[in-house]
Amino acid sequence: MLSTSQPNRQASRINGQVLIFVIKLTFVCLLCGSSYLAGSLWGRHSIELNMHAPMSVGNMMQGSLGSTVETKKSNADCKKLEEELIEMQVKEELAKHKKDTDAANSNKRFPTTMNKFANGIARVNKDKLDEFFDFGNPLTKGKGGEEDALIIYHSKGAIPKDESVAHSVSFDDGNGIPLLDPQTATENCDAMNVVFTANPGNTRQCTALIGNYESYHIQRWMRVDTVKTTAIDPSLPLQLVSRGYASRGKTNFYAPPSDSKYSPVKRHWVQLKTFLQNVDEVLGDLKPILEKIARNNAVVVMTVNMGQ
């Protein structure tokens, strides 16, 4: 309400000032005209009636000079008021233009302070997006609040070309964030960053997007004491933590050695023993196979985990 009433009061004040200047200008113009007319008539009357009287000539000259000075002063006042009136009209037009610009910007989904990395936003069905692009990692089906994916357009050129869609992507039209198909949503994207996120443990989690040098690393901050390895405490400030730091205050990745009976590190050591104790036999079996398939004394070996 403040942003709407303030421009209205400003516009009303400017209109009132313009009206006052118009009245003043009209009054001065009438005064100039009447003074000039009265001076002309009086000078003509003096010439006709007292042409041969010496004093009448002086009186005429004095009246003429006085009328000239008064006329010049009135003309100066008229010119000054005219300049002030023009200035007020310019200010009124600028204020009107600013009001229209502010009204248009108020409907933008992102302000100009973010236009280096956020100029529009759209939704795409998660399952359709996964079918359209081969992301290379397993994706769960979109359900339970994960039906749609979110796309943020860093530049105006990346926004879809359809004018109606582009307007809905860039401006709040009252219909929420538009839902697009993968082809339309990405048709003008020359590059696309993909971030997979969730909310493990249903914590009060948020994501910050910061315009800066491009980084492909995601930082994680939590309200914990990293020295004492405490659980989440809302009274503590946010601290940078490792990716494996859990909300309960324990890390999911144990650094060897570990004395825990069920330590995953010790289980991994047991699995490695199987290979280390039989490495000579394994290499003997692999050598003839590798000699057959090697090209330029090189072999490419690919490993996978969970289908990746």
Coordinates of C-alpha atoms in Angstrom, one line a residue:
M1 CA 0.0 0.0 0.0
L2 CA 2.9 2.4 0.7
S3 CA 4.4 2.0 -2.8
T4 CA 1.0 2.8 -4.4
S5 CA -0.2 5.7 -2.3
Q6 CA 3.2 7.5 -2.3
P7 CA 3.4 7.9 -6.1
N8 CA -0.3 9.1 -6.1
R9 CA 0.4 11.8 -3.6
Q10 CA 3.5 12.9 -5.5
A11 CA 1.5 13.1 -8.8
S12 CA -1.3 15.1 -7.0
R13 CA 1.3 17.5 -5.6
I14 CA 2.9 18.0 -9.0
N15 CA -0.5 18.6 -10.7
G16 CA -1.3 21.2 -8.0
Q17 CA 2.0 23.0 -8.6
V18 CA 1.4 23.0 -12.4
L19 CA -2.1 24.5 -11.9
I20 CA -0.7 27.3 -9.7
F21 CA 1.9 28.1 -12.3
V22 CA -0.7 28.2 -15.1
I23 CA -2.8 30.6 -13.1
K24 CA 0.2 32.8 -12.4
L25 CA 1.2 32.8 -16.0
T26 CA -2.3 33.7 -17.1
F27 CA -2.4 36.6 -14.6
V28 CA 1.0 38.0 -15.7
C29 CA 0.1 37.7 -19.4
L30 CA -3.1 39.7 -18.7
L31 CA -1.1 42.2 -16.7
C32 CA 1.4 42.6 -19.5
G33 CA -1.3 43.1 -22.1
S34 CA -3.2 45.6 -20.1
S35 CA -0.1 47.6 -19.2
Y36 CA 1.0 47.7 -22.8
L37 CA -2.4 48.8 -24.0
A38 CA -2.8 51.4 -21.4
G39 CA 0.6 52.8 -22.1
S40 CA 0.0 53.0 -25.8
L41 CA -3.3 54.8 -25.4
W42 CA -1.9 57.3 -23.0
G43 CA 1.1 58.1 -25.2
R44 CA -1.1 58.6 -28.2
H45 CA -3.5 60.8 -26.3
S46 CA -0.6 63.0 -25.1
I47 CA 0.8 63.4 -28.6
E48 CA -2.5 64.4 -30.1
L49 CA -3.6 66.9 -27.4
N50 CA -0.3 68.4 -26.3
M51 CA 2.0 68.1 -29.3
H52 CA 3.2 71.7 -29.0
A53 CA 3.6 71.7 -25.2
P54 CA 7.2 71.2 -24.1
M55 CA 6.2 69.6 -20.8
S56 CA 3.8 67.2 -22.5
V57 CA 6.8 65.9 -24.5
G58 CA 8.7 65.2 -21.3
N59 CA 5.7 63.7 -19.8
M60 CA 5.2 61.5 -22.8
M61 CA 8.9 60.5 -22.8
Q62 CA 8.8 59.7 -19.1
G63 CA 5.6 57.7 -19.5
S64 CA 7.1 55.9 -22.5
L65 CA 10.3 55.0 -20.6
G66 CA 8.3 53.9 -17.6
S67 CA 6.0 51.8 -19.8
T68 CA 9.1 50.2 -21.5
V69 CA 10.8 49.3 -18.2
E70 CA 7.5 47.8 -16.8
T71 CA 7.0 45.9 -20.1
K72 CA 10.5 44.4 -20.0
K73 CA 10.1 43.4 -16.4
S74 CA 6.7 41.8 -17.2
N75 CA 8.2 40.0 -20.2
A76 CA 11.0 38.7 -18.0
D77 CA 8.5 37.4 -15.4
C78 CA 6.5 35.8 -18.2
K79 CA 9.6 34.1 -19.6
K80 CA 10.7 32.9 -16.1
L81 CA 7.2 31.5 -15.4
E82 CA 7.1 29.8 -18.8
E83 CA 10.5 28.1 -18.1
E84 CA 9.3 27.0 -14.7
L85 CA 6.1 25.7 -16.2
I86 CA 8.1 23.7 -18.8
E87 CA 10.3 22.3 -16.0
M88 CA 7.3 21.2 -14.0
Q89 CA 5.8 19.5 -17.0
V90 CA 9.1 17.6 -17.6
K91 CA 9.1 16.6 -13.9
E92 CA 5.5 15.4 -14.2
E93 CA 6.3 13.3 -17.3
L94 CA 9.4 11.8 -15.6
A95 CA 7.4 11.0 -12.5
K96 CA 4.7 9.3 -14.6
H97 CA 7.3 7.3 -16.5
K98 CA 8.9 6.2 -13.2
K99 CA 5.5 5.2 -11.9
D100 CA 4.8 3.1 -15.0
T101 CA 8.3 1.5 -14.8
D102 CA 7.9 0.7 -11.1
A103 CA 4.5 -0.8 -11.8
A104 CA 6.0 -3.0 -14.6
N105 CA 9.0 -4.0 -12.5
S106 CA 6.8 -4.9 -9.5
N107 CA 5.3 -7.8 -11.5
K108 CA 8.6 -9.2 -12.5
R109 CA 9.4 -12.6 -10.9
F110 CA 13.0 -11.4 -10.2
P111 CA 14.2 -7.8 -9.6
T112 CA 16.9 -6.2 -11.7
T113 CA 19.3 -6.8 -8.8
M114 CA 19.4 -10.5 -9.8
N115 CA 19.2 -10.2 -13.6
K116 CA 22.8 -11.6 -14.0
F117 CA 21.6 -15.1 -13.0
A118 CA 17.8 -15.0 -12.6
N119 CA 15.5 -13.6 -15.3
G120 CA 12.7 -16.2 -15.3
I121 CA 11.4 -19.4 -13.8
A122 CA 9.5 -22.4 -15.1
R123 CA 8.3 -25.9 -14.0
V124 CA 8.9 -29.2 -15.9
N125 CA 7.4 -32.6 -15.0
K126 CA 10.3 -34.6 -13.4
D127 CA 9.5 -37.9 -15.1
K128 CA 9.2 -36.2 -18.5
L129 CA 12.5 -34.4 -17.9
D130 CA 14.2 -37.6 -17.0
E131 CA 12.9 -39.3 -20.2
F132 CA 14.0 -36.3 -22.3
F133 CA 17.6 -36.2 -20.9
D134 CA 19.8 -39.1 -20.0
F135 CA 21.2 -37.7 -16.7
G136 CA 23.2 -40.9 -16.0
N137 CA 22.1 -41.6 -12.5
P138 CA 19.0 -43.4 -11.1
L139 CA 16.0 -41.1 -10.5
T140 CA 13.1 -42.0 -8.3
K141 CA 9.6 -41.4 -9.8
G142 CA 8.2 -38.0 -9.2
K143 CA 5.8 -38.2 -6.3
G144 CA 5.2 -36.9 -2.9
G145 CA 6.2 -33.3 -3.6
E146 CA 8.8 -34.1 -6.2
E147 CA 6.5 -34.3 -9.3
D148 CA 8.0 -31.2 -10.9
A149 CA 11.5 -29.9 -11.5
L150 CA 12.4 -26.2 -11.3
I151 CA 14.3 -24.3 -14.1
I152 CA 15.8 -20.9 -13.5
Y153 CA 16.8 -18.9 -16.6
H154 CA 20.1 -17.1 -16.1
S155 CA 19.7 -14.8 -19.1
K156 CA 16.8 -13.5 -21.1
G157 CA 18.1 -15.2 -24.2
A158 CA 17.5 -18.6 -22.6
I159 CA 13.8 -18.0 -22.1
P160 CA 11.5 -19.8 -24.5
K161 CA 10.7 -17.9 -27.7
D162 CA 6.9 -18.0 -27.5
E163 CA 5.8 -14.6 -26.4
S164 CA 3.0 -15.8 -24.1
V165 CA 5.3 -18.4 -22.5
A166 CA 8.1 -15.9 -22.2
H167 CA 5.8 -13.4 -20.4
S168 CA 4.6 -16.1 -17.9
V169 CA 8.1 -17.1 -17.3
S170 CA 9.4 -13.6 -16.6
F171 CA 6.3 -11.9 -15.0
D172 CA 3.9 -12.9 -12.3
D173 CA 0.6 -13.2 -14.2
G174 CA -1.4 -14.5 -11.2
N175 CA -1.3 -18.1 -12.5
G176 CA 1.7 -19.3 -10.6
I177 CA 5.0 -20.7 -12.1
P178 CA 4.2 -22.0 -15.6
L179 CA 4.4 -25.7 -16.3
L180 CA 6.2 -26.4 -19.6
D181 CA 7.3 -29.5 -21.5
P182 CA 11.1 -30.3 -21.5
Q183 CA 11.5 -29.3 -25.2
T184 CA 9.9 -25.9 -24.8
A185 CA 11.5 -25.2 -21.5
T186 CA 15.1 -25.8 -22.7
E187 CA 14.8 -24.8 -26.4
N188 CA 17.0 -21.7 -26.0
C189 CA 19.3 -23.1 -23.3
D190 CA 22.8 -23.4 -24.8
A191 CA 24.1 -24.7 -21.4
M192 CA 22.2 -26.2 -18.4
N193 CA 23.5 -26.9 -14.9
V194 CA 21.7 -29.7 -13.2
V195 CA 21.4 -30.0 -9.4
F196 CA 19.9 -33.0 -7.7
T197 CA 18.6 -32.1 -4.2
A198 CA 16.4 -33.6 -1.5
N199 CA 15.6 -33.0 2.1
P200 CA 17.0 -35.9 4.1
G201 CA 15.5 -36.1 7.6
N202 CA 12.9 -33.5 6.7
T203 CA 15.1 -30.8 8.2
R204 CA 14.4 -27.1 7.9
Q205 CA 16.7 -26.9 4.8
C206 CA 17.1 -24.1 2.3
T207 CA 19.2 -23.6 -0.9
A208 CA 21.1 -20.4 -1.7
L209 CA 21.9 -19.4 -5.3
I210 CA 24.6 -16.8 -5.4
G211 CA 25.7 -14.9 -8.5
N212 CA 29.5 -15.4 -8.7
Y213 CA 32.2 -17.3 -10.6
E214 CA 30.8 -20.6 -11.9
S215 CA 31.3 -23.4 -9.4
Y216 CA 30.3 -27.0 -9.7
H217 CA 30.7 -27.8 -6.0
I218 CA 27.7 -27.6 -3.6
Q219 CA 28.6 -26.4 -0.1
R220 CA 26.7 -27.6 2.9
W221 CA 26.1 -25.5 6.0
M222 CA 24.5 -26.7 9.2
R223 CA 23.7 -25.2 12.7
V224 CA 26.2 -27.5 14.5
D225 CA 29.4 -27.4 16.5
T226 CA 31.9 -29.0 14.3
V227 CA 34.5 -29.2 17.0
K228 CA 32.3 -31.1 19.4
T229 CA 30.4 -32.8 16.5
T230 CA 27.0 -31.9 18.0
A231 CA 23.6 -32.5 16.5
I232 CA 21.7 -29.6 14.9
D233 CA 21.1 -26.8 17.4
P234 CA 18.9 -23.9 16.2
S235 CA 20.7 -21.6 18.6
L236 CA 24.0 -22.1 16.8
P237 CA 25.2 -20.2 13.7
L238 CA 25.4 -22.0 10.4
Q239 CA 28.8 -23.7 9.9
L240 CA 30.4 -25.2 6.8
V241 CA 30.4 -29.0 7.2
S242 CA 31.6 -32.0 5.2
R243 CA 29.2 -33.8 2.8
G244 CA 28.9 -36.7 5.2
Y245 CA 28.0 -34.7 8.3
A246 CA 24.6 -36.0 9.5
S247 CA 22.0 -34.0 11.4
R248 CA 22.4 -36.2 14.4
G249 CA 26.0 -35.0 14.8
K250 CA 27.8 -38.0 13.4
T251 CA 29.6 -38.4 10.1
N252 CA 28.5 -41.0 7.6
F253 CA 32.1 -41.4 6.4
Y254 CA 34.5 -42.9 9.0
A255 CA 38.2 -42.1 8.6
P256 CA 40.4 -45.1 9.3
P257 CA 41.2 -46.5 11.7
S258 CA 37.9 -46.9 13.5
D259 CA 37.3 -48.9 16.7
S260 CA 33.6 -49.3 16.0
K261 CA 32.5 -53.0 15.8
Y262 CA 30.3 -52.3 12.8
S263 CA 32.6 -49.8 11.2
P264 CA 32.1 -49.8 7.4
V265 CA 35.9 -49.2 7.1
K266 CA 36.7 -52.5 8.7
R267 CA 34.2 -54.2 6.5
H268 CA 35.9 -52.7 3.5
W269 CA 39.3 -54.0 4.8
V270 CA 37.9 -57.5 5.0
Q271 CA 36.7 -57.3 1.4
L272 CA 40.1 -56.0 0.2
K273 CA 41.9 -58.9 1.9
T274 CA 40.2 -61.3 -0.5
F275 CA 41.9 -59.5 -3.4
L276 CA 45.2 -58.9 -1.8
Q277 CA 45.6 -62.5 -0.7
N278 CA 44.9 -63.7 -4.2
V279 CA 46.4 -60.9 -6.3
D280 CA 49.1 -63.1 -7.9
E281 CA 46.5 -65.6 -9.2
V282 CA 44.2 -62.9 -10.3
L283 CA 47.0 -61.2 -12.3
G284 CA 47.9 -64.5 -13.8
D285 CA 44.3 -64.9 -15.1
L286 CA 44.1 -61.3 -16.3
K287 CA 47.4 -61.1 -18.2
P288 CA 46.5 -63.3 -21.3
I289 CA 43.1 -61.6 -21.5
L290 CA 44.6 -58.1 -21.4
E291 CA 47.3 -59.0 -24.0
K292 CA 44.6 -59.9 -26.5
I293 CA 42.6 -56.7 -26.1
A294 CA 45.2 -54.1 -25.4
R295 CA 45.7 -51.4 -28.0
N296 CA 48.9 -49.3 -27.9
N297 CA 49.6 -51.0 -24.6
A298 CA 46.5 -49.4 -23.0
V299 CA 43.2 -50.8 -21.7
V300 CA 40.1 -48.8 -20.7
V301 CA 38.3 -50.2 -17.7
M302 CA 34.9 -48.8 -16.6
T303 CA 33.3 -49.5 -13.3
V304 CA 29.7 -48.8 -12.3
N305 CA 27.8 -48.3 -9.0
M306 CA 24.0 -48.5 -8.7
G307 CA 23.6 -48.3 -12.5
Q308 CA 25.7 -45.2 -13.0

